[in-house]
PDB file of C-alpha atoms in Angstrom:
ATOM      1  CA  UNK A   1     -72.346 391.666 185.661  1.00  0.00           C
ATOM      2  CA  UNK A   2     -75.239 390.833 183.322  1.00  0.00           C
ATOM      3  CA  UNK A   3     -74.086 393.579 180.994  1.00  0.00           C
ATOM      4  CA  UNK A   4     -70.653 392.046 180.904  1.00  0.00           C
ATOM      5  CA  UNK A   5     -72.122 388.617 180.118  1.00  0.00           C
ATOM      6  CA  UNK A   6     -74.270 390.149 177.383  1.00  0.00           C
ATOM      7  CA  UNK A   7     -71.224 391.916 175.927  1.00  0.00           C
ATOM      8  CA  UNK A   8     -69.217 388.706 176.003  1.00  0.00           C
ATOM      9  CA  UNK A   9     -72.126 386.809 174.430  1.00  0.00           C
ATOM     10  CA  UNK A  10     -72.409 389.420 171.684  1.00  0.00           C
ATOM     11  CA  UNK A  11     -68.654 389.349 171.127  1.00  0.00           C
ATOM     12  CA  UNK A  12     -68.732 385.572 170.985  1.00  0.00           C
ATOM     13  CA  UNK A  13     -71.616 385.624 168.492  1.00  0.00           C
ATOM     14  CA  UNK A  14     -69.750 388.201 166.429  1.00  0.00           C
ATOM     15  CA  UNK A  15     -66.594 386.073 166.503  1.00  0.00           C
ATOM     16  CA  UNK A  16     -68.614 382.979 165.562  1.00  0.00           C
ATOM     17  CA  UNK A  17     -70.023 384.842 162.548  1.00  0.00           C
ATOM     18  CA  UNK A  18     -66.523 385.941 161.567  1.00  0.00           C
ATOM     19  CA  UNK A  19     -65.233 382.396 161.924  1.00  0.00           C
ATOM     20  CA  UNK A  20     -68.148 381.103 159.865  1.00  0.00           C
ATOM     21  CA  UNK A  21     -67.572 383.720 157.143  1.00  0.00           C
ATOM     22  CA  UNK A  22     -63.841 382.995 157.070  1.00  0.00           C
ATOM     23  CA  UNK A  23     -64.496 379.249 156.946  1.00  0.00           C
ATOM     24  CA  UNK A  24     -66.840 379.731 153.996  1.00  0.00           C
ATOM     25  CA  UNK A  25     -64.331 381.964 152.238  1.00  0.00           C
ATOM     26  CA  UNK A  26     -61.592 379.371 152.853  1.00  0.00           C
ATOM     27  CA  UNK A  27     -63.762 376.567 151.501  1.00  0.00           C
ATOM     28  CA  UNK A  28     -64.628 378.638 148.427  1.00  0.00           C
ATOM     29  CA  UNK A  29     -60.938 379.357 147.836  1.00  0.00           C
ATOM     30  CA  UNK A  30     -60.155 375.652 148.168  1.00  0.00           C
ATOM     31  CA  UNK A  31     -62.889 374.815 145.636  1.00  0.00           C
ATOM     32  CA  UNK A  32     -61.555 377.470 143.250  1.00  0.00           C
ATOM     33  CA  UNK A  33     -58.006 376.194 143.709  1.00  0.00           C
ATOM     34  CA  UNK A  34     -59.150 372.644 142.975  1.00  0.00           C
ATOM     35  CA  UNK A  35     -61.007 373.790 139.835  1.00  0.00           C
ATOM     36  CA  UNK A  36     -57.927 375.667 138.667  1.00  0.00           C
ATOM     37  CA  UNK A  37     -55.758 372.635 139.352  1.00  0.00           C
ATOM     38  CA  UNK A  38     -58.112 370.464 137.284  1.00  0.00           C
ATOM     39  CA  UNK A  39     -58.050 373.032 134.466  1.00  0.00           C
ATOM     40  CA  UNK A  40     -54.249 373.145 134.662  1.00  0.00           C
ATOM     41  CA  UNK A  41     -53.983 369.365 134.427  1.00  0.00           C
ATOM     42  CA  UNK A  42     -56.380 369.373 131.474  1.00  0.00           C
ATOM     43  CA  UNK A  43     -54.340 372.087 129.739  1.00  0.00           C
ATOM     44  CA  UNK A  44     -51.114 370.156 130.409  1.00  0.00           C
ATOM     45  CA  UNK A  45     -52.634 367.009 128.899  1.00  0.00           C
ATOM     46  CA  UNK A  46     -53.875 368.922 125.842  1.00  0.00           C
ATOM     47  CA  UNK A  47     -50.445 370.489 125.347  1.00  0.00           C
ATOM     48  CA  UNK A  48     -48.728 367.137 125.751  1.00  0.00           C
ATOM     49  CA  UNK A  49     -51.108 365.542 123.248  1.00  0.00           C
ATOM     50  CA  UNK A  50     -50.561 368.398 120.797  1.00  0.00           C
ATOM     51  CA  UNK A  51     -46.796 368.175 121.267  1.00  0.00           C
ATOM     52  CA  UNK A  52     -46.892 364.428 120.594  1.00  0.00           C
ATOM     53  CA  UNK A  53     -49.033 364.972 117.506  1.00  0.00           C
ATOM     54  CA  UNK A  54     -46.710 367.670 116.183  1.00  0.00           C
ATOM     55  CA  UNK A  55     -43.663 365.524 116.918  1.00  0.00           C
ATOM     56  CA  UNK A  56     -45.231 362.671 114.968  1.00  0.00           C
ATOM     57  CA  UNK A  57     -46.028 365.002 112.052  1.00  0.00           C
ATOM     58  CA  UNK A  58     -42.461 366.311 112.145  1.00  0.00           C
ATOM     59  CA  UNK A  59     -41.052 362.794 112.002  1.00  0.00           C
ATOM     60  CA  UNK A  60     -43.372 361.931 109.093  1.00  0.00           C
ATOM     61  CA  UNK A  61     -42.277 365.087 107.285  1.00  0.00           C
ATOM     62  CA  UNK A  62     -38.610 364.270 107.897  1.00  0.00           C
ATOM     63  CA  UNK A  63     -39.180 360.774 106.490  1.00  0.00           C
ATOM     64  CA  UNK A  64     -40.917 362.176 103.408  1.00  0.00           C
ATOM     65  CA  UNK A  65     -38.157 364.737 102.924  1.00  0.00           C
ATOM     66  CA  UNK A  66     -35.511 362.029 103.132  1.00  0.00           C
ATOM     67  CA  UNK A  67     -37.428 359.972 100.576  1.00  0.00           C
ATOM     68  CA  UNK A  68     -37.692 362.963  98.223  1.00  0.00           C
ATOM     69  CA  UNK A  69     -33.976 363.700  98.674  1.00  0.00           C
ATOM     70  CA  UNK A  70     -33.111 360.081  97.924  1.00  0.00           C
ATOM     71  CA  UNK A  71     -35.283 360.130  94.789  1.00  0.00           C
ATOM     72  CA  UNK A  72     -33.719 363.421  93.709  1.00  0.00           C
ATOM     73  CA  UNK A  73     -30.190 362.067  94.106  1.00  0.00           C
ATOM     74  CA  UNK A  74     -31.135 358.902  92.261  1.00  0.00           C
ATOM     75  CA  UNK A  75     -32.588 360.898  89.353  1.00  0.00           C
ATOM     76  CA  UNK A  76     -29.587 363.228  89.367  1.00  0.00           C
ATOM     77  CA  UNK A  77     -27.202 360.280  89.092  1.00  0.00           C
ATOM     78  CA  UNK A  78     -29.378 358.717  86.379  1.00  0.00           C
ATOM     79  CA  UNK A  79     -29.467 361.995  84.469  1.00  0.00           C
ATOM     80  CA  UNK A  80     -25.690 362.313  84.765  1.00  0.00           C
ATOM     81  CA  UNK A  81     -25.243 358.807  83.347  1.00  0.00           C
ATOM     82  CA  UNK A  82     -27.625 359.491  80.472  1.00  0.00           C
ATOM     83  CA  UNK A  83     -25.880 362.778  79.738  1.00  0.00           C
ATOM     84  CA  UNK A  84     -22.478 361.099  79.723  1.00  0.00           C
ATOM     85  CA  UNK A  85     -23.798 358.334  77.472  1.00  0.00           C
ATOM     86  CA  UNK A  86     -25.295 360.905  75.080  1.00  0.00           C
ATOM     87  CA  UNK A  87     -22.008 362.792  74.991  1.00  0.00           C
ATOM     88  CA  UNK A  88     -20.157 359.563  74.233  1.00  0.00           C
ATOM     89  CA  UNK A  89     -22.594 358.736  71.460  1.00  0.00           C
ATOM     90  CA  UNK A  90     -22.250 362.257  70.031  1.00  0.00           C
ATOM     91  CA  UNK A  91     -18.459 362.032  70.110  1.00  0.00           C
ATOM     92  CA  UNK A  92     -18.557 358.610  68.508  1.00  0.00           C
ATOM     93  CA  UNK A  93     -20.922 359.803  65.775  1.00  0.00           C
ATOM     94  CA  UNK A  94     -18.851 362.981  65.233  1.00  0.00           C
ATOM     95  CA  UNK A  95     -15.707 360.843  64.772  1.00  0.00           C
ATOM     96  CA  UNK A  96     -17.560 358.613  62.353  1.00  0.00           C
ATOM     97  CA  UNK A  97     -18.744 361.641  60.400  1.00  0.00           C
ATOM     98  CA  UNK A  98     -15.219 363.004  60.307  1.00  0.00           C
ATOM     99  CA  UNK A  99     -13.933 359.666  59.009  1.00  0.00           C
ATOM    100  CA  UNK A 100     -16.380 359.812  56.171  1.00  0.00           C
TER     101      UNK A 100
END
């Protein structure tokens, strides 16, 4: 009977140690999971911030491109007018020369 009690006591102590070890392992896993979750949230925030920054740069670049395109078209039209005016002047002067 005493032997049986001793065996049960030893088994219980063994089970208590197992429970304690498993509890510690569980707590460590929870801590690791929490750390990883914090790191994930930090990474998400960094990516979101970078995305916002890149989006802003893209919009600025689009605005600058539109401005350059507008200036180009304006200069192209101006050049076309000046060319047409020069051609008119040349034709006029050529006619005058021919008349003389």
